[in-house]
Amino acid sequence: MAPTAEILDGLNDLLQLDHDAIGAYEIAIDKLQDRDHAQQIAGLPREHERHIQELNTAIAGLGGTPKNEPHATGPFKQALQSLGGLAGDKGLLIAWRTNELQVRTKYDAYASKANHWGPDLKRLVDRNALDEERHYEWVTRALEAMGVGTAEGAEQDAATRAREG
């Protein structure tokens, strides 16, 4: 079992990541011109809210203090998401895909670390990681339908390296 401080740091990192994601979702939902796409992703922030609730419970259960705030880079990510909207729905979804790739990659890395955190925390992180995988797959399919290729090159290579690590 990993040291408690290491586990708390990891859980708080994921907690802040989920707070970051909610901000990006709000921007995407508000700015998408295709209301069908906006409606399809409108339920996804609820999954992040569930992540936040479960992570808060896990952190408190370990005697830690939850960091219920975005990362310091959260506002920057939201600004990039908003700027993506200047390029229309494609630009907005490309920016959102980039955010989703970062979230998915980080959850995947912690899913590997959680092998040493005990079975309950491992299940929690794995379940959340699967949600993130589904979010990323949705935005990738939506972009493909718009004629935008899948994440390839450096973006995909980074994700593959993180997963293999």
PDB file of C-alpha atoms in Angstrom:
ATOM      1  CA  MET A   1       0.000   0.000   0.000  1.00  0.00           C
ATOM      2  CA  ALA A   2       1.282   3.441  -0.939  1.00  0.00           C
ATOM      3  CA  PRO A   3       1.828   6.058   1.789  1.00  0.00           C
ATOM      4  CA  THR A   4      -1.349   7.929   2.719  1.00  0.00           C
ATOM      5  CA  ALA A   5       0.158  11.319   1.797  1.00  0.00           C
ATOM      6  CA  GLU A   6       0.905  10.046  -1.717  1.00  0.00           C
ATOM      7  CA  ILE A   7      -2.637   8.723  -2.095  1.00  0.00           C
ATOM      8  CA  LEU A   8      -4.142  11.985  -0.823  1.00  0.00           C
ATOM      9  CA  ASP A   9      -2.005  13.991  -3.265  1.00  0.00           C
ATOM     10  CA  GLY A  10      -3.207  11.820  -6.134  1.00  0.00           C
ATOM     11  CA  LEU A  11      -6.863  11.942  -5.129  1.00  0.00           C
ATOM     12  CA  ASN A  12      -6.704  15.721  -4.705  1.00  0.00           C
ATOM     13  CA  ASP A  13      -5.061  16.066  -8.117  1.00  0.00           C
ATOM     14  CA  LEU A  14      -7.965  14.127  -9.644  1.00  0.00           C
ATOM     15  CA  LEU A  15     -10.463  16.169  -7.618  1.00  0.00           C
ATOM     16  CA  GLN A  16      -9.051  19.410  -9.004  1.00  0.00           C
ATOM     17  CA  LEU A  17      -8.990  17.891 -12.494  1.00  0.00           C
ATOM     18  CA  ASP A  18     -12.724  17.193 -12.238  1.00  0.00           C
ATOM     19  CA  HIS A  19     -13.319  20.803 -11.158  1.00  0.00           C
ATOM     20  CA  ASP A  20     -11.303  21.916 -14.223  1.00  0.00           C
ATOM     21  CA  ALA A  21     -13.435  19.727 -16.482  1.00  0.00           C
ATOM     22  CA  ILE A  22     -16.748  21.135 -15.263  1.00  0.00           C
ATOM     23  CA  GLY A  23     -15.663  24.637 -16.253  1.00  0.00           C
ATOM     24  CA  ALA A  24     -14.706  23.477 -19.750  1.00  0.00           C
ATOM     25  CA  TYR A  25     -18.049  21.674 -20.128  1.00  0.00           C
ATOM     26  CA  GLU A  26     -20.022  24.769 -19.167  1.00  0.00           C
ATOM     27  CA  ILE A  27     -18.243  26.787 -21.849  1.00  0.00           C
ATOM     28  CA  ALA A  28     -18.736  24.100 -24.505  1.00  0.00           C
ATOM     29  CA  ILE A  29     -22.426  23.643 -23.719  1.00  0.00           C
ATOM     30  CA  ASP A  30     -23.028  27.387 -23.771  1.00  0.00           C
ATOM     31  CA  LYS A  31     -21.133  28.118 -26.984  1.00  0.00           C
ATOM     32  CA  LEU A  32     -21.988  25.134 -29.186  1.00  0.00           C
ATOM     33  CA  GLN A  33     -24.223  26.218 -32.042  1.00  0.00           C
ATOM     34  CA  ASP A  34     -25.279  22.613 -32.679  1.00  0.00           C
ATOM     35  CA  ARG A  35     -27.768  22.285 -29.833  1.00  0.00           C
ATOM     36  CA  ASP A  36     -27.953  18.514 -30.386  1.00  0.00           C
ATOM     37  CA  HIS A  37     -24.259  18.258 -29.512  1.00  0.00           C
ATOM     38  CA  ALA A  38     -24.774  20.578 -26.553  1.00  0.00           C
ATOM     39  CA  GLN A  39     -27.663  18.433 -25.325  1.00  0.00           C
ATOM     40  CA  GLN A  40     -25.639  15.227 -25.752  1.00  0.00           C
ATOM     41  CA  ILE A  41     -22.834  16.520 -23.538  1.00  0.00           C
ATOM     42  CA  ALA A  42     -25.109  18.291 -21.041  1.00  0.00           C
ATOM     43  CA  GLY A  43     -25.321  15.193 -18.848  1.00  0.00           C
ATOM     44  CA  LEU A  44     -21.555  14.644 -18.688  1.00  0.00           C
ATOM     45  CA  PRO A  45     -20.868  17.315 -16.039  1.00  0.00           C
ATOM     46  CA  ARG A  46     -23.066  15.258 -13.683  1.00  0.00           C
ATOM     47  CA  GLU A  47     -20.511  12.470 -13.953  1.00  0.00           C
ATOM     48  CA  HIS A  48     -17.784  14.917 -12.947  1.00  0.00           C
ATOM     49  CA  GLU A  49     -19.965  16.065 -10.045  1.00  0.00           C
ATOM     50  CA  ARG A  50     -20.256  12.397  -8.977  1.00  0.00           C
ATOM     51  CA  HIS A  51     -16.461  12.080  -9.259  1.00  0.00           C
ATOM     52  CA  ILE A  52     -16.105  15.175  -7.050  1.00  0.00           C
ATOM     53  CA  GLN A  53     -18.494  13.805  -4.431  1.00  0.00           C
ATOM     54  CA  GLU A  54     -16.828  10.380  -4.354  1.00  0.00           C
ATOM     55  CA  LEU A  55     -13.317  11.835  -4.265  1.00  0.00           C
ATOM     56  CA  ASN A  56     -14.321  14.155  -1.406  1.00  0.00           C
ATOM     57  CA  THR A  57     -15.618  11.160   0.537  1.00  0.00           C
ATOM     58  CA  ALA A  58     -12.461   9.130  -0.147  1.00  0.00           C
ATOM     59  CA  ILE A  59     -10.128  11.988   0.817  1.00  0.00           C
ATOM     60  CA  ALA A  60     -12.022  12.721   4.026  1.00  0.00           C
ATOM     61  CA  GLY A  61     -12.080   8.997   4.803  1.00  0.00           C
ATOM     62  CA  LEU A  62      -8.284   8.994   4.706  1.00  0.00           C
ATOM     63  CA  GLY A  63      -8.148  12.000   7.036  1.00  0.00           C
ATOM     64  CA  GLY A  64      -7.272  14.465   4.291  1.00  0.00           C
ATOM     65  CA  THR A  65      -8.643  17.834   3.281  1.00  0.00           C
ATOM     66  CA  PRO A  66     -10.257  17.917  -0.163  1.00  0.00           C
ATOM     67  CA  LYS A  67      -9.025  20.620  -2.559  1.00  0.00           C
ATOM     68  CA  ASN A  68     -12.362  21.686  -4.016  1.00  0.00           C
ATOM     69  CA  GLU A  69     -11.029  24.145  -6.548  1.00  0.00           C
ATOM     70  CA  PRO A  70      -9.636  23.997 -10.056  1.00  0.00           C
ATOM     71  CA  HIS A  71      -5.900  23.626 -10.624  1.00  0.00           C
ATOM     72  CA  ALA A  72      -3.991  26.868 -11.026  1.00  0.00           C
ATOM     73  CA  THR A  73      -4.128  26.164 -14.778  1.00  0.00           C
ATOM     74  CA  GLY A  74      -7.934  25.722 -14.725  1.00  0.00           C
ATOM     75  CA  PRO A  75      -8.742  29.299 -15.817  1.00  0.00           C
ATOM     76  CA  PHE A  76      -6.182  29.003 -18.630  1.00  0.00           C
ATOM     77  CA  LYS A  77      -7.856  25.799 -19.868  1.00  0.00           C
ATOM     78  CA  GLN A  78     -11.229  27.537 -19.753  1.00  0.00           C
ATOM     79  CA  ALA A  79      -9.843  30.473 -21.729  1.00  0.00           C
ATOM     80  CA  LEU A  80      -8.518  28.088 -24.397  1.00  0.00           C
ATOM     81  CA  GLN A  81     -11.895  26.357 -24.513  1.00  0.00           C
ATOM     82  CA  SER A  82     -13.600  29.714 -24.974  1.00  0.00           C
ATOM     83  CA  LEU A  83     -11.138  30.754 -27.699  1.00  0.00           C
ATOM     84  CA  GLY A  84     -11.853  27.494 -29.506  1.00  0.00           C
ATOM     85  CA  GLY A  85     -15.413  28.737 -29.813  1.00  0.00           C
ATOM     86  CA  LEU A  86     -14.213  31.570 -32.049  1.00  0.00           C
ATOM     87  CA  ALA A  87     -13.577  28.909 -34.706  1.00  0.00           C
ATOM     88  CA  GLY A  88     -17.142  27.623 -34.457  1.00  0.00           C
ATOM     89  CA  ASP A  89     -18.268  24.221 -33.298  1.00  0.00           C
ATOM     90  CA  LYS A  90     -15.280  22.427 -34.827  1.00  0.00           C
ATOM     91  CA  GLY A  91     -12.817  24.666 -32.994  1.00  0.00           C
ATOM     92  CA  LEU A  92     -14.758  24.360 -29.776  1.00  0.00           C
ATOM     93  CA  LEU A  93     -14.886  20.566 -29.984  1.00  0.00           C
ATOM     94  CA  ILE A  94     -11.197  20.332 -30.942  1.00  0.00           C
ATOM     95  CA  ALA A  95     -10.316  22.365 -27.840  1.00  0.00           C
ATOM     96  CA  TRP A  96     -12.650  20.193 -25.773  1.00  0.00           C
ATOM     97  CA  ARG A  97     -11.071  17.007 -27.207  1.00  0.00           C
ATOM     98  CA  THR A  98      -7.657  18.289 -26.126  1.00  0.00           C
ATOM     99  CA  ASN A  99      -8.957  18.861 -22.582  1.00  0.00           C
ATOM    100  CA  GLU A 100     -10.608  15.432 -22.571  1.00  0.00           C
ATOM    101  CA  LEU A 101      -7.373  13.797 -23.716  1.00  0.00           C
ATOM    102  CA  GLN A 102      -5.530  15.414 -20.810  1.00  0.00           C
ATOM    103  CA  VAL A 103      -8.189  14.305 -18.323  1.00  0.00           C
ATOM    104  CA  ARG A 104      -8.301  10.777 -19.746  1.00  0.00           C
ATOM    105  CA  THR A 105      -4.513  10.472 -19.773  1.00  0.00           C
ATOM    106  CA  LYS A 106      -4.200  11.657 -16.170  1.00  0.00           C
ATOM    107  CA  TYR A 107      -6.945   9.312 -14.965  1.00  0.00           C
ATOM    108  CA  ASP A 108      -5.258   6.439 -16.808  1.00  0.00           C
ATOM    109  CA  ALA A 109      -1.963   7.219 -15.076  1.00  0.00           C
ATOM    110  CA  TYR A 110      -3.656   7.296 -11.670  1.00  0.00           C
ATOM    111  CA  ALA A 111      -5.547   4.076 -12.447  1.00  0.00           C
ATOM    112  CA  SER A 112      -2.140   2.431 -12.704  1.00  0.00           C
ATOM    113  CA  LYS A 113      -0.918   4.016  -9.449  1.00  0.00           C
ATOM    114  CA  ALA A 114      -4.168   3.019  -7.717  1.00  0.00           C
ATOM    115  CA  ASN A 115      -3.068  -0.620  -7.947  1.00  0.00           C
ATOM    116  CA  HIS A 116      -1.175   0.243  -4.738  1.00  0.00           C
ATOM    117  CA  TRP A 117      -3.986   2.229  -3.077  1.00  0.00           C
ATOM    118  CA  GLY A 118      -6.277  -0.601  -2.003  1.00  0.00           C
ATOM    119  CA  PRO A 119      -9.235  -2.188  -3.798  1.00  0.00           C
ATOM    120  CA  ASP A 120     -11.889   0.440  -2.955  1.00  0.00           C
ATOM    121  CA  LEU A 121      -9.802   3.340  -4.249  1.00  0.00           C
ATOM    122  CA  LYS A 122      -8.737   1.291  -7.262  1.00  0.00           C
ATOM    123  CA  ARG A 123     -12.405   0.705  -8.172  1.00  0.00           C
ATOM    124  CA  LEU A 124     -13.181   4.408  -7.720  1.00  0.00           C
ATOM    125  CA  VAL A 125     -10.343   5.575  -9.955  1.00  0.00           C
ATOM    126  CA  ASP A 126     -11.029   2.884 -12.564  1.00  0.00           C
ATOM    127  CA  ARG A 127     -14.738   3.760 -12.741  1.00  0.00           C
ATOM    128  CA  ASN A 128     -13.931   7.446 -13.200  1.00  0.00           C
ATOM    129  CA  ALA A 129     -11.259   6.619 -15.792  1.00  0.00           C
ATOM    130  CA  LEU A 130     -13.851   4.668 -17.796  1.00  0.00           C
ATOM    131  CA  ASP A 131     -16.160   7.698 -17.721  1.00  0.00           C
ATOM    132  CA  GLU A 132     -13.330   9.815 -19.105  1.00  0.00           C
ATOM    133  CA  GLU A 133     -12.639   7.270 -21.827  1.00  0.00           C
ATOM    134  CA  ARG A 134     -16.292   7.459 -22.865  1.00  0.00           C
ATOM    135  CA  HIS A 135     -16.233  11.289 -22.894  1.00  0.00           C
ATOM    136  CA  TYR A 136     -13.148  11.314 -25.104  1.00  0.00           C
ATOM    137  CA  GLU A 137     -14.619   8.728 -27.472  1.00  0.00           C
ATOM    138  CA  TRP A 138     -17.798  10.804 -27.846  1.00  0.00           C
ATOM    139  CA  VAL A 139     -15.989  14.010 -28.821  1.00  0.00           C
ATOM    140  CA  THR A 140     -13.696  12.089 -31.179  1.00  0.00           C
ATOM    141  CA  ARG A 141     -16.710  10.528 -32.947  1.00  0.00           C
ATOM    142  CA  ALA A 142     -18.473  13.906 -33.115  1.00  0.00           C
ATOM    143  CA  LEU A 143     -15.408  15.479 -34.737  1.00  0.00           C
ATOM    144  CA  GLU A 144     -15.028  12.597 -37.183  1.00  0.00           C
ATOM    145  CA  ALA A 145     -18.646  13.157 -38.249  1.00  0.00           C
ATOM    146  CA  MET A 146     -17.680  16.787 -38.911  1.00  0.00           C
ATOM    147  CA  GLY A 147     -14.751  15.689 -41.089  1.00  0.00           C
ATOM    148  CA  VAL A 148     -12.050  16.226 -38.469  1.00  0.00           C
ATOM    149  CA  GLY A 149      -9.650  13.292 -38.156  1.00  0.00           C
ATOM    150  CA  THR A 150      -8.906  11.434 -34.994  1.00  0.00           C
ATOM    151  CA  ALA A 151      -6.172  12.496 -32.598  1.00  0.00           C
ATOM    152  CA  GLU A 152      -2.976  11.418 -34.265  1.00  0.00           C
ATOM    153  CA  GLY A 153       0.670  12.245 -34.039  1.00  0.00           C
ATOM    154  CA  ALA A 154       2.114  13.734 -30.860  1.00  0.00           C
ATOM    155  CA  GLU A 155      -1.270  13.915 -29.101  1.00  0.00           C
ATOM    156  CA  GLN A 156      -1.981  10.203 -29.604  1.00  0.00           C
ATOM    157  CA  ASP A 157       1.635   9.219 -28.929  1.00  0.00           C
ATOM    158  CA  ALA A 158       1.527  10.983 -25.539  1.00  0.00           C
ATOM    159  CA  ALA A 159      -1.698   9.181 -24.628  1.00  0.00           C
ATOM    160  CA  THR A 160      -0.263   5.822 -25.664  1.00  0.00           C
ATOM    161  CA  ARG A 161       2.930   6.381 -23.651  1.00  0.00           C
ATOM    162  CA  ALA A 162       0.914   7.327 -20.559  1.00  0.00           C
ATOM    163  CA  ARG A 163      -1.299   4.264 -20.885  1.00  0.00           C
ATOM    164  CA  GLU A 164       1.671   1.945 -21.346  1.00  0.00           C
ATOM    165  CA  GLY A 165       3.422   3.510 -18.356  1.00  0.00           C
TER     166      GLY A 165
END
